[in-house]
Amino acid sequence: MNSYQDRILYSSLRDKVISAEQAALFFKDNTIVGCSGFTKAGDSKAVLSALAQRALTDPLQITLITGASLGHNTDGNLAASNVLKRRMPFQVDPVLRKKVNNGEVLFIDQHLSETVEQLRSKLYDTLDIAVIECALIKEDGSIVPTTSVGNSATFATLANKIILEINLSIPVTVEGIHDIFDTGDFPRKIIPIMAADSRIGTASIPIDPAKVVGVVITHTQDSPAEIAPPDAQTLAIAGHLLDFFEHEVKVGRLKKSLLPLQAGIGKVANAVLGGFVEGDFHDLTMYSEVLQDSTFDLLDSGKMTFASGSSITVSDAYYKKIWAEFDRYKSKILLRPQDLSNAAGVIRRLGVIAINTALECDMYGNVNSTHVAGTNMMNGIGGSGDFARNAYLSIFVTPSVAKNNTISRIVPMVSHVDHTEHDVDIIVTENGLADLRGLAPRERAKLMISKCVHADYKDALADYYQRAVKRGGHTPHLLEEAFSWYTSLQQTGSMKPAEVFA
Amino acid sequence: MNSYQDRILYSSLRDKVISAEQAALFFKDNTIVGCSGFTKAGDSKAVLSALAQRALTDPLQITLITGASLGHNTDGNLAASNVLKRRMPFQVDPVLRKKVNNGEVLFIDQHLSETVEQLRSKLYDTLDIAVIECALIKEDGSIVPTTSVGNSATFATLANKIILEINLSIPVTVEGIHDIFDTGDFPRKIIPIMAADSRIGTASIPIDPAKVVGVVITHTQDSPAEIAPPDAQTLAIAGHLLDFFEHEVKVGRLKKSLLPLQAGIGKVANAVLGGFVEGDFHDLTMYSEVLQDSTFDLLDSGKMTFASGSSITVSDAYYKKIWAEFDRYKSKILLRPQDLSNAAGVIRRLGVIAINTALECDMYGNVNSTHVAGTNMMNGIGGSGDFARNAYLSIFVTPSVAKNNTISRIVPMVSHVDHTEHDVDIIVTENGLADLRGLAPRERAKLMISKCVHADYKDALADYYQRAVKRGGHTPHLLEEAFSWYTSLQQTGSMKPAEVFA
């Protein structure tokens, strides 16, 4: 099926095939747009790009809602063309980020599970247009998504108009890996997922074909994930975490199959999952957002039996391998809507082990995932809060220092809190692992100082803590000094003690 | 049934009746104790008190885990006798609070839904003793709790030894208002609650009678809730909130029956619920932690049809009324284990409207519920996070100022974060209501300055915001100045601008 006609089995939609440029004309100023795409996977390759182009000469602004980040510099192009008035719930683009931080784009940094909640509850005005990448339009008009599900099913239900992008680069054999389930109005339906491999819904997204205003044909692959290879630091973090899991098995709190794993995107999480390939654990499963290179390594190694998420986001080499050997993977993966992959109740029910990257942590276990020095947005909280809040184990990993040790990732008080002390179980740096569970704040601080902070900052952090304790309190702090490491960084280019106490 | 023998229907346990003093001898140094009690309701009236007494001459220390707070100064007496080494997950006692803040008692401030999670996952050492107040021991050995369920069902399952306190002041007709359901090991069972009145479990807590080492007889009532009558400020807050609900009905986002209500304890929440008695809403339900005076007013008024929680915590007058007219209330209330009343998945499924009190809020919508000036513990986060994180509407209420206006409850940056900007929808003070949903941080700040902050602090907050915006960022802040209101308070006795900018 390489001809696009063969991919439009609902025959009347064959007349709706248009160019991306034509599709871009459906957008009006101030419309609200929902678009497929989750961590670069299954995003609109043509229509949003044509919209960015159109806006260069025909200005307009929209609210753009996606699953998560888009690939192909689409967010950057839209931002550069001033198309984005509002953007939610996540982004990773440097051009867009700059506009978010200077206040030109209103960015709503949202838990990935919650966008659908807000859309359904009619918080926003009418969703005008949904743009959804798919591999196939079925006989009943329903569509088979590609490498992500994201919020597409809800967009399709709520939008007045739907534009479909049929991506010919995705084999139609992809049909079968999606699990679409609509939880409906309040009281929402029970989500009966009991394991990563629970299939509870349909393999395609139901849509009303009468709402389809255009079908655009593309053959562009997803933007590849760029994953740096593990280095000494990430391997040390992975090592500490694997030692911890072994210890938990030894004391009887976990089995060798652990519990379903969730891992944020990035090289540390990839290194941790990579460690399981060699390790002694087996029959692992994944209940996560993103299926990454390391997920497929684990499936290949036989150590992992099943992985569910909301997208497949892999490097170019893995992308090729997965499609070349798709039959081998097909029975071992499922892609779900992100309100299910990230559902609070399911995460708690399964007892997920959540491993996410922190931008910085403080000595009491609060985690900043989003804001550089408390003000500038990096990417957004993404799904980390959905998992951390309800996981059996909420683990955050970070190198202890950055930028030639001028920045400590372990600070007296984080400059922005995305995950509170109540929600964080374990913090790991290359120096060690702090198991904060069941500890009072003062115990946590001592452990963080002993296990996690870099040697260059250890004395300074201990000094801050000791002086704060003298003043008392459940969570001792010196508010007038709590952020002095940041002001030192701003003034001297380094958080280092010499500068701090100069 | 006023003789205690009539309340021990599992006959062999009649031989286990002992005095509280005898029961107190079962405790050993370093043991872990789980005890009934949730916001003063259904707590141990005799055994813990006798333990505090014993420890005056025979020192020992324990880890004490409860549902939530205890009544009758029990926490204070235990703290004064140095019995408490560790305490979780919540407390409200001034004597204990002082010991927590000076570091003498290790307090673990925990989401109320999570204690059971950690106990089941064997995070702590063996649970040695459970002390559970009950109204009746049934023929099968199971027990009927009194005015709360809390964590008692899990304590009964996990503890090696059980001490029962039969409280003769509670009528045995209380049997039937409890709904006990154990979600088991991972994957935990689905919690099939679809409405406040869903009954999913049993009316009594199953226990192994062989573990019962003693039965103590008491006839002491619960400590009464002390609820200040509404004043101009709380009535203004309630008024703004009721206007908001009416608006939401008008625009079609809510029906006149709203969605299940949760309200934290305290006079503001009580005033809001009180407002519903007069208002135009009907067929209201409550899915909450605590059933308060106002809950029973709403049931009496016919405006509320059903209320479920984990405890009945009411004033003395309501306590008397409820038992005098219990038949009238019995079919309209349910008490559940707190891992169910506060279950993330159920709260999201039902679309709960959560109304909780903030200690302070910042202009971006972060909320501090626990720490005075970032360091000193008040009570604990309680269940506010369980609800706020997954509610359909997460509402926080607070007067805009305290202590003769020397303290602003709306600040540039909160000194401790319990509820992040991602989780807070609406903030209400007596000045107005800020609906922060779907807004970017800069929009939120403008709204908070315009609607919520007190006139005495409005210019100062606007000035901080405007200067921060000049420096840029998604969430503009001046880190070197973010906590200056607290340092001013410390130095001058007031956060007021004159002092701030002196």
mmCIF file of N, CA, C and O in Angstrom, chain B residues 126-175:
data_model
loop_
_atom_site.group_PDB
_atom_site.id
_atom_site.type_symbol
_atom_site.label_atom_id
_atom_site.label_comp_id
_atom_site.label_asym_id
_atom_site.label_seq_id
_atom_site.Cartn_x
_atom_site.Cartn_y
_atom_site.Cartn_z
ATOM 1 N N THR B 126 8.619 -3.742 60.912
ATOM 2 C CA THR B 126 7.345 -4.344 61.305
ATOM 3 C C THR B 126 6.471 -3.394 62.111
ATOM 4 O O THR B 126 6.945 -2.720 63.019
ATOM 5 N N LEU B 127 5.204 -3.372 61.799
ATOM 6 C CA LEU B 127 4.236 -2.635 62.606
ATOM 7 C C LEU B 127 3.924 -3.521 63.821
ATOM 8 O O LEU B 127 3.326 -4.590 63.685
ATOM 9 N N ASP B 128 4.369 -3.058 64.991
ATOM 10 C CA ASP B 128 4.249 -3.912 66.173
ATOM 11 C C ASP B 128 2.830 -3.970 66.715
ATOM 12 O O ASP B 128 2.289 -5.038 66.954
ATOM 13 N N ILE B 129 2.281 -2.776 66.920
ATOM 14 C CA ILE B 129 0.994 -2.713 67.619
ATOM 15 C C ILE B 129 0.036 -1.795 66.873
ATOM 16 O O ILE B 129 0.428 -0.709 66.428
ATOM 17 N N ALA B 130 -1.195 -2.239 66.725
ATOM 18 C CA ALA B 130 -2.257 -1.353 66.266
ATOM 19 C C ALA B 130 -3.201 -1.106 67.434
ATOM 20 O O ALA B 130 -3.563 -2.043 68.148
ATOM 21 N N VAL B 131 -3.577 0.169 67.614
ATOM 22 C CA VAL B 131 -4.576 0.514 68.627
ATOM 23 C C VAL B 131 -5.766 1.106 67.871
ATOM 24 O O VAL B 131 -5.612 2.103 67.161
ATOM 25 N N ILE B 132 -6.904 0.447 67.988
ATOM 26 C CA ILE B 132 -8.039 0.867 67.164
ATOM 27 C C ILE B 132 -9.293 1.012 68.017
ATOM 28 O O ILE B 132 -9.718 0.068 68.694
ATOM 29 N N GLU B 133 -9.880 2.205 67.943
ATOM 30 C CA GLU B 133 -11.164 2.410 68.612
ATOM 31 C C GLU B 133 -12.265 1.766 67.775
ATOM 32 O O GLU B 133 -12.283 1.881 66.547
ATOM 33 N N CYS B 134 -13.179 1.096 68.459
ATOM 34 C CA CYS B 134 -14.298 0.501 67.732
ATOM 35 C C CYS B 134 -15.566 0.565 68.592
ATOM 36 O O CYS B 134 -15.513 0.833 69.801
ATOM 37 N N ALA B 135 -16.682 0.337 67.928
ATOM 38 C CA ALA B 135 -17.972 0.349 68.634
ATOM 39 C C ALA B 135 -18.412 -1.059 68.990
ATOM 40 O O ALA B 135 -19.213 -1.257 69.907
ATOM 41 N N LEU B 136 -17.883 -2.028 68.257
ATOM 42 C CA LEU B 136 -18.410 -3.387 68.358
ATOM 43 C C LEU B 136 -17.400 -4.378 67.789
ATOM 44 O O LEU B 136 -16.762 -4.104 66.773
ATOM 45 N N ILE B 137 -17.265 -5.526 68.490
ATOM 46 C CA ILE B 137 -16.529 -6.649 67.909
ATOM 47 C C ILE B 137 -17.576 -7.668 67.484
ATOM 48 O O ILE B 137 -18.343 -8.162 68.312
ATOM 49 N N LYS B 138 -17.613 -7.976 66.207
ATOM 50 C CA LYS B 138 -18.693 -8.810 65.692
ATOM 51 C C LYS B 138 -18.421 -10.306 65.902
ATOM 52 O O LYS B 138 -17.330 -10.711 66.291
ATOM 53 N N GLU B 139 -19.422 -11.109 65.583
ATOM 54 C CA GLU B 139 -19.328 -12.557 65.770
ATOM 55 C C GLU B 139 -18.129 -13.155 65.032
ATOM 56 O O GLU B 139 -17.525 -14.136 65.467
ATOM 57 N N ASP B 140 -17.800 -12.597 63.882
ATOM 58 C CA ASP B 140 -16.685 -13.125 63.078
ATOM 59 C C ASP B 140 -15.337 -12.516 63.487
ATOM 60 O O ASP B 140 -14.322 -12.741 62.841
ATOM 61 N N GLY B 141 -15.350 -11.732 64.545
ATOM 62 C CA GLY B 141 -14.099 -11.107 64.995
ATOM 63 C C GLY B 141 -13.828 -9.767 64.349
ATOM 64 O O GLY B 141 -12.941 -9.027 64.795
ATOM 65 N N SER B 142 -14.555 -9.444 63.292
ATOM 66 C CA SER B 142 -14.333 -8.148 62.643
ATOM 67 C C SER B 142 -14.844 -7.033 63.549
ATOM 68 O O SER B 142 -15.655 -7.273 64.446
ATOM 69 N N ILE B 143 -14.336 -5.826 63.319
ATOM 70 C CA ILE B 143 -14.704 -4.720 64.210
ATOM 71 C C ILE B 143 -15.406 -3.600 63.442
ATOM 72 O O ILE B 143 -15.106 -3.342 62.279
ATOM 73 N N VAL B 144 -16.351 -2.983 64.139
ATOM 74 C CA VAL B 144 -17.046 -1.823 63.581
ATOM 75 C C VAL B 144 -16.369 -0.570 64.129
ATOM 76 O O VAL B 144 -16.367 -0.357 65.349
ATOM 77 N N PRO B 145 -15.777 0.258 63.253
ATOM 78 C CA PRO B 145 -15.108 1.469 63.739
ATOM 79 C C PRO B 145 -16.127 2.464 64.281
ATOM 80 O O PRO B 145 -17.344 2.205 64.233
ATOM 81 N N THR B 146 -15.625 3.593 64.778
ATOM 82 C CA THR B 146 -16.534 4.611 65.321
ATOM 83 C C THR B 146 -16.657 5.766 64.324
ATOM 84 O O THR B 146 -17.205 5.583 63.246
ATOM 85 N N THR B 147 -16.125 6.926 64.692
ATOM 86 C CA THR B 147 -16.341 8.129 63.882
ATOM 87 C C THR B 147 -15.271 8.381 62.818
ATOM 88 O O THR B 147 -15.288 9.417 62.163
ATOM 89 N N SER B 148 -14.364 7.448 62.671
ATOM 90 C CA SER B 148 -13.414 7.570 61.562
ATOM 91 C C SER B 148 -12.946 6.187 61.140
ATOM 92 O O SER B 148 -13.080 5.225 61.886
ATOM 93 N N VAL B 149 -12.423 6.116 59.915
ATOM 94 C CA VAL B 149 -11.792 4.873 59.474
ATOM 95 C C VAL B 149 -10.283 5.089 59.378
ATOM 96 O O VAL B 149 -9.499 4.305 59.904
ATOM 97 N N GLY B 150 -9.888 6.187 58.727
ATOM 98 C CA GLY B 150 -8.458 6.500 58.637
ATOM 99 C C GLY B 150 -7.657 5.354 58.053
ATOM 100 O O GLY B 150 -8.036 4.770 57.033
ATOM 101 N N ASN B 151 -6.532 5.013 58.701
ATOM 102 C CA ASN B 151 -5.694 3.907 58.229
ATOM 103 C C ASN B 151 -5.921 2.632 59.030
ATOM 104 O O ASN B 151 -5.128 1.686 58.959
ATOM 105 N N SER B 152 -7.027 2.584 59.796
ATOM 106 C CA SER B 152 -7.209 1.475 60.744
ATOM 107 C C SER B 152 -7.259 0.105 60.081
ATOM 108 O O SER B 152 -6.740 -0.873 60.633
ATOM 109 N N ALA B 153 -7.872 0.015 58.912
ATOM 110 C CA ALA B 153 -7.993 -1.308 58.271
ATOM 111 C C ALA B 153 -6.608 -1.852 57.921
ATOM 112 O O ALA B 153 -6.331 -3.044 58.114
ATOM 113 N N THR B 154 -5.729 -0.983 57.436
ATOM 114 C CA THR B 154 -4.380 -1.436 57.106
ATOM 115 C C THR B 154 -3.578 -1.742 58.366
ATOM 116 O O THR B 154 -2.833 -2.725 58.419
ATOM 117 N N PHE B 155 -3.728 -0.912 59.391
ATOM 118 C CA PHE B 155 -3.046 -1.208 60.664
ATOM 119 C C PHE B 155 -3.458 -2.592 61.166
ATOM 120 O O PHE B 155 -2.625 -3.369 61.613
ATOM 121 N N ALA B 156 -4.761 -2.876 61.096
ATOM 122 C CA ALA B 156 -5.251 -4.173 61.590
ATOM 123 C C ALA B 156 -4.649 -5.324 60.803
ATOM 124 O O ALA B 156 -4.323 -6.372 61.360
ATOM 125 N N THR B 157 -4.488 -5.127 59.499
ATOM 126 C CA THR B 157 -3.923 -6.179 58.652
ATOM 127 C C THR B 157 -2.445 -6.407 58.943
ATOM 128 O O THR B 157 -1.973 -7.542 58.996
ATOM 129 N N LEU B 158 -1.703 -5.311 59.132
ATOM 130 C CA LEU B 158 -0.242 -5.427 59.175
ATOM 131 C C LEU B 158 0.342 -5.624 60.583
ATOM 132 O O LEU B 158 1.443 -6.153 60.712
ATOM 133 N N ALA B 159 -0.390 -5.194 61.614
ATOM 134 C CA ALA B 159 0.219 -5.207 62.948
ATOM 135 C C ALA B 159 0.365 -6.620 63.498
ATOM 136 O O ALA B 159 -0.441 -7.511 63.213
ATOM 137 N N ASN B 160 1.388 -6.816 64.315
ATOM 138 C CA ASN B 160 1.568 -8.101 64.998
ATOM 139 C C ASN B 160 0.584 -8.268 66.147
ATOM 140 O O ASN B 160 0.109 -9.365 66.400
ATOM 141 N N LYS B 161 0.376 -7.157 66.839
ATOM 142 C CA LYS B 161 -0.546 -7.190 67.985
ATOM 143 C C LYS B 161 -1.597 -6.106 67.792
ATOM 144 O O LYS B 161 -1.302 -5.029 67.278
ATOM 145 N N ILE B 162 -2.805 -6.402 68.262
ATOM 146 C CA ILE B 162 -3.876 -5.410 68.155
ATOM 147 C C ILE B 162 -4.469 -5.156 69.542
ATOM 148 O O ILE B 162 -4.780 -6.104 70.272
ATOM 149 N N ILE B 163 -4.598 -3.880 69.864
ATOM 150 C CA ILE B 163 -5.330 -3.498 71.075
ATOM 151 C C ILE B 163 -6.591 -2.771 70.611
ATOM 152 O O ILE B 163 -6.515 -1.828 69.814
ATOM 153 N N LEU B 164 -7.734 -3.232 71.081
ATOM 154 C CA LEU B 164 -8.996 -2.602 70.701
ATOM 155 C C LEU B 164 -9.502 -1.751 71.850
ATOM 156 O O LEU B 164 -9.434 -2.160 73.009
ATOM 157 N N GLU B 165 -9.978 -0.566 71.502
ATOM 158 C CA GLU B 165 -10.661 0.269 72.490
ATOM 159 C C GLU B 165 -12.137 0.298 72.121
ATOM 160 O O GLU B 165 -12.518 0.866 71.098
ATOM 161 N N ILE B 166 -12.959 -0.359 72.932
ATOM 162 C CA ILE B 166 -14.400 -0.304 72.683
ATOM 163 C C ILE B 166 -14.942 0.948 73.350
ATOM 164 O O ILE B 166 -14.831 1.105 74.566
ATOM 165 N N ASN B 167 -15.500 1.839 72.540
ATOM 166 C CA ASN B 167 -16.011 3.105 73.083
ATOM 167 C C ASN B 167 -17.524 3.017 73.270
ATOM 168 O O ASN B 167 -18.303 3.018 72.314
ATOM 169 N N LEU B 168 -17.914 2.940 74.534
ATOM 170 C CA LEU B 168 -19.339 2.743 74.850
ATOM 171 C C LEU B 168 -20.187 3.990 74.575
ATOM 172 O O LEU B 168 -21.408 3.904 74.549
ATOM 173 N N SER B 169 -19.527 5.116 74.357
ATOM 174 C CA SER B 169 -20.301 6.340 74.097
ATOM 175 C C SER B 169 -20.833 6.388 72.663
ATOM 176 O O SER B 169 -21.681 7.217 72.354
ATOM 177 N N ILE B 170 -20.324 5.514 71.817
ATOM 178 C CA ILE B 170 -20.790 5.472 70.428
ATOM 179 C C ILE B 170 -21.875 4.401 70.329
ATOM 180 O O ILE B 170 -21.630 3.241 70.647
ATOM 181 N N PRO B 171 -23.076 4.741 69.865
ATOM 182 C CA PRO B 171 -24.132 3.715 69.761
ATOM 183 C C PRO B 171 -23.744 2.633 68.753
ATOM 184 O O PRO B 171 -23.088 2.913 67.756
ATOM 185 N N VAL B 172 -24.168 1.434 69.026
ATOM 186 C CA VAL B 172 -23.841 0.335 68.098
ATOM 187 C C VAL B 172 -24.570 0.500 66.767
ATOM 188 O O VAL B 172 -24.212 -0.131 65.770
ATOM 189 N N THR B 173 -25.579 1.362 66.754
ATOM 190 C CA THR B 173 -26.258 1.620 65.476
ATOM 191 C C THR B 173 -25.339 2.290 64.466
ATOM 192 O O THR B 173 -25.703 2.459 63.312
ATOM 193 N N VAL B 174 -24.141 2.680 64.893
ATOM 194 C CA VAL B 174 -23.173 3.234 63.936
ATOM 195 C C VAL B 174 -22.825 2.201 62.853
ATOM 196 O O VAL B 174 -22.404 2.548 61.758
ATOM 197 N N GLU B 175 -23.019 0.930 63.188
ATOM 198 C CA GLU B 175 -22.725 -0.127 62.212
ATOM 199 C C GLU B 175 -23.510 0.107 60.923
ATOM 200 O O GLU B 175 -24.731 0.270 60.951
#
